[in-house]
Short mmCIF file of C-alpha atoms and ligand atoms in Angstrom, two decimals:
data_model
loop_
_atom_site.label_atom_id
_atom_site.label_comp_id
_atom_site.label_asym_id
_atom_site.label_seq_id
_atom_site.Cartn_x
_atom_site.Cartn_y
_atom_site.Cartn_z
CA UNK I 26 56.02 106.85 109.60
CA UNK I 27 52.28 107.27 109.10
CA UNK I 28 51.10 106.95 105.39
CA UNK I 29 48.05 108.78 103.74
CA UNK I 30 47.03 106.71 100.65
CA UNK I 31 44.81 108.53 98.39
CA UNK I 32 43.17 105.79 96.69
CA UNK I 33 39.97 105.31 93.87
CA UNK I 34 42.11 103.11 91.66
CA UNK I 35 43.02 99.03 91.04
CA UNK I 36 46.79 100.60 91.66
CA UNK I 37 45.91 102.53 95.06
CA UNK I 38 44.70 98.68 96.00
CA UNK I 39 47.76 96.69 95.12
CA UNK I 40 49.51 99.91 96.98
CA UNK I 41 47.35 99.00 99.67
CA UNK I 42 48.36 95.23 99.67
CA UNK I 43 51.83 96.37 99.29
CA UNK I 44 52.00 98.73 102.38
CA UNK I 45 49.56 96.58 104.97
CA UNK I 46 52.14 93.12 103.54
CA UNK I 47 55.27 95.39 104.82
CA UNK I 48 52.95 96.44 108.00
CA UNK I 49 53.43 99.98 107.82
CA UNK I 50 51.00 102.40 109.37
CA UNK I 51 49.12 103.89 106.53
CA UNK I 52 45.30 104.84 105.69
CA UNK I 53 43.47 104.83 103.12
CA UNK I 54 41.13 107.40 101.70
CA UNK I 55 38.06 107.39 99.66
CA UNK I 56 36.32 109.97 98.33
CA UNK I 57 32.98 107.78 99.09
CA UNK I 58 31.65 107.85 95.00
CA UNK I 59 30.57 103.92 94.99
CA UNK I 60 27.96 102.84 97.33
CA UNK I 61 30.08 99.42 97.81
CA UNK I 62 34.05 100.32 97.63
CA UNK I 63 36.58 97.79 97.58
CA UNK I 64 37.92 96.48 100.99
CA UNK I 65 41.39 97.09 102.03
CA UNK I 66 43.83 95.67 104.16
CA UNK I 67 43.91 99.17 105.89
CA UNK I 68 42.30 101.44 107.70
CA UNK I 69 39.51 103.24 105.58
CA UNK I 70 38.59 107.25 106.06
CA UNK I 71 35.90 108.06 103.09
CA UNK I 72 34.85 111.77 101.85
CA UNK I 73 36.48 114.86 101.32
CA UNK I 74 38.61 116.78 103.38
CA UNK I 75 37.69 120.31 102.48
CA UNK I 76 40.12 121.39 99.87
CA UNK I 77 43.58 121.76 100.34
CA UNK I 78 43.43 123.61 103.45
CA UNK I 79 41.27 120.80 105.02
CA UNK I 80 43.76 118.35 103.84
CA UNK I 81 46.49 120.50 105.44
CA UNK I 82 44.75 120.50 108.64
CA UNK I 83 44.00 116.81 108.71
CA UNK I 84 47.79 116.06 107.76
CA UNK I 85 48.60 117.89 110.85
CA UNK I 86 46.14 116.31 112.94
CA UNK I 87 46.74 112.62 111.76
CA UNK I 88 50.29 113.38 112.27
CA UNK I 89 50.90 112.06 108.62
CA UNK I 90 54.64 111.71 107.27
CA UNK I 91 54.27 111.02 103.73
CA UNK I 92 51.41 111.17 101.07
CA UNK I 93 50.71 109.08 98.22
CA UNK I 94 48.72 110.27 95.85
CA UNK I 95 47.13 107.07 93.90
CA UNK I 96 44.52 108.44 92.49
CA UNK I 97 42.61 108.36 89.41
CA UNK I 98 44.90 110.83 86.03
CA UNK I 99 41.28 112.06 85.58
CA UNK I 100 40.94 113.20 89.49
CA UNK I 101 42.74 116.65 89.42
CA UNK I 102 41.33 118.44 92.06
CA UNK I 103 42.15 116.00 94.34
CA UNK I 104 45.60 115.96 93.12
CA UNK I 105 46.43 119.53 92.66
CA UNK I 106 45.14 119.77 96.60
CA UNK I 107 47.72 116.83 97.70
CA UNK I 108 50.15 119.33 95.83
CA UNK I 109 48.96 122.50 97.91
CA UNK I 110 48.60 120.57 101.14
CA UNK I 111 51.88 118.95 100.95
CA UNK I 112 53.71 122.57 100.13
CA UNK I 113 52.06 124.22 102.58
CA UNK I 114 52.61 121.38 105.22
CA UNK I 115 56.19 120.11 103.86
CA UNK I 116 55.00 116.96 104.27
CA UNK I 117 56.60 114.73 101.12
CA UNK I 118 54.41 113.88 98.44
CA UNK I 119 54.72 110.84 95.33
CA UNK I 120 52.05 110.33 92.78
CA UNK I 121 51.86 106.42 91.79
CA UNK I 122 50.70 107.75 88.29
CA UNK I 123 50.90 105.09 85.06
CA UNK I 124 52.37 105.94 82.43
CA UNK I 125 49.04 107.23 79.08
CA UNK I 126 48.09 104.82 76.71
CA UNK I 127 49.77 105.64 73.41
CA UNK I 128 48.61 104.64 69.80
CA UNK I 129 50.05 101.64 68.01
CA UNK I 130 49.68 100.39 64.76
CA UNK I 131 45.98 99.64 63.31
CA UNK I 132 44.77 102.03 66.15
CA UNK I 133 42.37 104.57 64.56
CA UNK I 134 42.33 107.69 67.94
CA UNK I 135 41.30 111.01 67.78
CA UNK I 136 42.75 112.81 71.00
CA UNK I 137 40.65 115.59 72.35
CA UNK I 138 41.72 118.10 75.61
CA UNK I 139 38.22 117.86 77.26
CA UNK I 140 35.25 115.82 77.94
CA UNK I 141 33.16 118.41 75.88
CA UNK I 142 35.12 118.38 72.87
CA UNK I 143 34.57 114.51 72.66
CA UNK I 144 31.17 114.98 73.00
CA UNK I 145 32.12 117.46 69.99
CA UNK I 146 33.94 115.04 68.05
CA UNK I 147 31.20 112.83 67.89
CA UNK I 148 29.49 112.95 63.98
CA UNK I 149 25.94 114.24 63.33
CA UNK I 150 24.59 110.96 62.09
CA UNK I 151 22.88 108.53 64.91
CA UNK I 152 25.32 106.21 66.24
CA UNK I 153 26.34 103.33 68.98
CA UNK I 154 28.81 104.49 70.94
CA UNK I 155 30.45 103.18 73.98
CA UNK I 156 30.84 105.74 76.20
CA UNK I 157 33.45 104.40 78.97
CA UNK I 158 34.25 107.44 80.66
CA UNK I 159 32.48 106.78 83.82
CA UNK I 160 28.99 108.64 85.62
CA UNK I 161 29.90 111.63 86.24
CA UNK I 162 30.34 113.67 83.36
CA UNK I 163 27.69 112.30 81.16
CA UNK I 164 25.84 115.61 80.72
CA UNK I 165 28.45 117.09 79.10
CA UNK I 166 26.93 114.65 76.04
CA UNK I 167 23.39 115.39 76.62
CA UNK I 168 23.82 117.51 73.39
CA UNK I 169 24.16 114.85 71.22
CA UNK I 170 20.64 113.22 72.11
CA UNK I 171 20.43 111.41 68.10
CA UNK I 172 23.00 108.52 69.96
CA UNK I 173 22.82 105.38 71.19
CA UNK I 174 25.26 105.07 74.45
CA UNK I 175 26.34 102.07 76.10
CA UNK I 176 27.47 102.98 79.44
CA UNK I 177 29.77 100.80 81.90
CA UNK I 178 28.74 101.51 85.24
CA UNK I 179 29.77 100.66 89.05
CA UNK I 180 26.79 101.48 90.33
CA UNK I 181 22.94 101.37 89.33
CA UNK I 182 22.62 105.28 87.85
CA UNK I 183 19.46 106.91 89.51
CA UNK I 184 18.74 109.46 86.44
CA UNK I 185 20.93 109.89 83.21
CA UNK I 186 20.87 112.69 81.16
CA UNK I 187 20.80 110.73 77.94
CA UNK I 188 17.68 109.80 76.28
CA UNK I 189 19.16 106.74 74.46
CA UNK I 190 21.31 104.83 76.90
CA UNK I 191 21.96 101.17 77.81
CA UNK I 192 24.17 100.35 81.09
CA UNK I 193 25.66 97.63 82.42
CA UNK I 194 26.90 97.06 85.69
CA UNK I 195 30.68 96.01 86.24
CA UNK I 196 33.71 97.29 88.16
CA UNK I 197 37.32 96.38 86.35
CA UNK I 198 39.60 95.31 85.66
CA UNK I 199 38.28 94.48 82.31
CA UNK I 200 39.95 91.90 79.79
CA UNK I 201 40.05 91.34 75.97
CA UNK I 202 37.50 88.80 75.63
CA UNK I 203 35.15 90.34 77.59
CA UNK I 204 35.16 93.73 76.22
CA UNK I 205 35.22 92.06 72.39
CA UNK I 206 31.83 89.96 73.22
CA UNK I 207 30.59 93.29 74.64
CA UNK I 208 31.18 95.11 72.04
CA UNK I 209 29.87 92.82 69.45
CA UNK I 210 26.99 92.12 70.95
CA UNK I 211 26.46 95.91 71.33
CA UNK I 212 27.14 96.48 67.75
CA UNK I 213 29.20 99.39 68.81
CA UNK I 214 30.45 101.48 66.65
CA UNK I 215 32.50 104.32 68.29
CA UNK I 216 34.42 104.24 71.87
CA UNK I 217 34.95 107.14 73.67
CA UNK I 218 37.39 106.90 77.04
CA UNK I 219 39.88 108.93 78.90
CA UNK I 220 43.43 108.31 78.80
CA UNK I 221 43.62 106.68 82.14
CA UNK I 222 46.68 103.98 81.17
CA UNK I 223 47.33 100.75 83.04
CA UNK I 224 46.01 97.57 82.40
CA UNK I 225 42.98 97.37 84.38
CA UNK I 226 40.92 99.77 81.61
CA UNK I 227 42.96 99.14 78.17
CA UNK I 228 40.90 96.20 76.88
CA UNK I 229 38.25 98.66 75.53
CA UNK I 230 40.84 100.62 73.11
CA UNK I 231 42.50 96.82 71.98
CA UNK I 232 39.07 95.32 71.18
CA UNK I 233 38.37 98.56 69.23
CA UNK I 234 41.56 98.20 67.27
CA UNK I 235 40.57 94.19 66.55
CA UNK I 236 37.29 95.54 65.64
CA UNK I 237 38.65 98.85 63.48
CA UNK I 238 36.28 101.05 65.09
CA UNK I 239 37.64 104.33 65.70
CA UNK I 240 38.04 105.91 69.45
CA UNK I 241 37.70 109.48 70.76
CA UNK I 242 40.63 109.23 73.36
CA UNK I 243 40.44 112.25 76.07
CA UNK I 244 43.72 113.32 77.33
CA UNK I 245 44.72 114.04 80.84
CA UNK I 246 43.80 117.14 82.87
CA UNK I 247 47.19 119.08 84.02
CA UNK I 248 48.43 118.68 87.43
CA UNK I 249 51.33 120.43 88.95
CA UNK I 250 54.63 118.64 88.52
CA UNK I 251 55.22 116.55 91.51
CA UNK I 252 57.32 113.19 92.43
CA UNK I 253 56.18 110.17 90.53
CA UNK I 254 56.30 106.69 90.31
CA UNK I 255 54.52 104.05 88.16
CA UNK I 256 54.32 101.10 90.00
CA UNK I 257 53.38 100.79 93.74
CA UNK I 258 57.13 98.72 94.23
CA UNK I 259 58.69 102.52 93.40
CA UNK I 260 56.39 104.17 95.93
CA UNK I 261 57.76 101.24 98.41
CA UNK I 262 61.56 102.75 97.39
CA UNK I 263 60.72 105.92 97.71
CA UNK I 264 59.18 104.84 101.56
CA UNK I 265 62.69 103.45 102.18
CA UNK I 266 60.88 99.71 101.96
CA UNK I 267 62.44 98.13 99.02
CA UNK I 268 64.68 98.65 95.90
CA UNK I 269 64.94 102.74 95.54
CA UNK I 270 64.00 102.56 91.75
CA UNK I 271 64.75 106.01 91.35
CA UNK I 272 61.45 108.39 91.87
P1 NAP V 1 38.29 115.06 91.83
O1 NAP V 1 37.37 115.76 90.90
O2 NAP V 1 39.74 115.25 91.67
O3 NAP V 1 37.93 115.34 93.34
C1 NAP V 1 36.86 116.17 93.75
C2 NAP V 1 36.87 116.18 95.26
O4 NAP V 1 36.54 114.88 95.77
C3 NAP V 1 38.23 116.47 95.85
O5 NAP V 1 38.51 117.87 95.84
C4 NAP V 1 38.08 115.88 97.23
O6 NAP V 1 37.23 116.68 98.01
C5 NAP V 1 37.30 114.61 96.95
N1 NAP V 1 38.17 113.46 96.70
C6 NAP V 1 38.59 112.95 95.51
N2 NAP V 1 39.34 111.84 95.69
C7 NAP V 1 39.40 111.65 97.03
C8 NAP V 1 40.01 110.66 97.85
N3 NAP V 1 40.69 109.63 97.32
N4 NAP V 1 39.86 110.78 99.20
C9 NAP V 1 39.14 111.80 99.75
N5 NAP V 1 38.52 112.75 99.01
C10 NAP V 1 38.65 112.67 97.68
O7 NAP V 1 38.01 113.47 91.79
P2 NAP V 1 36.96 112.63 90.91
O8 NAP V 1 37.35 112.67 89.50
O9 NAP V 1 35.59 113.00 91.34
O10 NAP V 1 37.28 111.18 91.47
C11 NAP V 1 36.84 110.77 92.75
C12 NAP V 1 37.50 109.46 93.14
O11 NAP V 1 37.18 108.46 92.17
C13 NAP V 1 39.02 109.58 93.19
O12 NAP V 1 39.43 109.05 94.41
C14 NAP V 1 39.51 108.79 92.00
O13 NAP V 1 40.70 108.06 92.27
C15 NAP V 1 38.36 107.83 91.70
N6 NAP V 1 38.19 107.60 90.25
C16 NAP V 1 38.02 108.63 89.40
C17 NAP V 1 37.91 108.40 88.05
C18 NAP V 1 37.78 109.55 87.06
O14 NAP V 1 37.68 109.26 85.85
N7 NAP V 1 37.78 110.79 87.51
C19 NAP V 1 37.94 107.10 87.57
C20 NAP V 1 38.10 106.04 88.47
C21 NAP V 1 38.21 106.31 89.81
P3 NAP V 1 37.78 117.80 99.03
O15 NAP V 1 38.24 118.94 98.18
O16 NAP V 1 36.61 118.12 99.90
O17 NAP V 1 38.93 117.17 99.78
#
């Protein structure tokens, strides 16, 4: 058994735990966006691999037996090509993929399909808006110059194409108190994320619900249907290493 981990996420690292703890063969992949990426217990390949056919090839050559696919809801290209490569190669394919956040009560959402319509959704008058939905789609609210956007960032930005913009530097996972205090101190008014679920990212939408500012919630890109589990203890069942939890 050789295992291609997919990784990018606080779940593709507790995978990562999981697998090097059992001491199965396994590497992990980055596709080399942050200048310093978390360490793993594993060996680390970083980049692309050239689309699905390049990931076909390097299954082949690595002599990989199964994929996991732990990456990011919001990195679909890279998923739909673990789909591809793994058809094309028959080499068996899961998706640790957490469940989407859903609304509860005293949350005040708006759910939009795309990046661009919740730069869209945002109103006409000048406001502060917290806009957590990483680097690298931030041009798509370039547009909507009149705001003020506080951005969370891994890395120092080198150019941003927003002419009001505060960042701050941290990596998650986030918690409660932390986000409120940002928030306040911020004077935000609106939140704008993606739908990523887990635990690692939520604190953002909770504080806004203590705070009864309204979010503009972007919903998942589609992927092909695939196997899936939601914690990295199913992907060890569906390895054969632990309770078979049903993926
Ligand atoms: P994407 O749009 O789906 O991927 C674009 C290309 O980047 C892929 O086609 C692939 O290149 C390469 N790539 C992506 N993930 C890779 C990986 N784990 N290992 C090797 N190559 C990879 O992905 P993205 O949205 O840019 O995200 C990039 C990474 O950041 C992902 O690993 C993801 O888990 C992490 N991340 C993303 C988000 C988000 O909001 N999108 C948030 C947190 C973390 P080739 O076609 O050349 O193979």
């Amino acid at each position: 058994m050789r295992i291609l981990l997919l990784g990018g996420t606080t779940e593709a690292s507790r995978m990562a735990a999981l697998l090097a703890g059992e001491g199965l063969e396994a590497v992990f992949s980055y596709a080399g966006r942050t200048a310093t990426p978390i360490a793993q217990p594993l060996p680390v390949r970083m980049g692309g691999f050239g689309g699905a056919e390049g990931l076909a090839d390097y299954l082949r050559q690595e002599g990989i037996s199964h994929v996991v696919d732990a990456t990011h809801p919001f990195a679909a290209q890279m998923s739909r090509n673990a789909v591809e490569a793994c058809a094309l190669t028959g080499i068996p394919l899961v998706a640790l993929e957490r469940a989407p956040w859903v609304p509860g009560k005293g949350d005040r959402w708006t759910r939009v399909g795309t990046i661009a319509a919740a730069a869209e959704a945002l109103p006409e008058a000048e406001a502060r808006v917290f806009l957590a939905i990483g680097r690298m789609h931030l041009e798509a609210f370039a547009g909507r110059p009149q705001h003020h956007y506080l951005l969370r960032l891994v890395d120092p930005p080198e150019a941003l194409p927003l002419p009001r913009a505060e960042v701050v530097i941290a990596r998650g996972p986030f918690d409660l108190d932390g986000d409120l205090s940002l928030m306040r101190e911020q004077e935000t008014e609106i939140v704008v994320a993606k739908n990523a679920g887990g635990e690692g990212a939520r604190a953002k939408l909770d504080a806004a619900r203590m705070l009864g500012l309204p979010v503009i919630l972007i919903d998942r890109p589609a992927i092909p249907d695939r196997p899936r589990a939601e914690t990295p203890e199913a992907v060890m069942g569906w390895l054969g290493h632990g309770a078979d939890l049903g993926v």
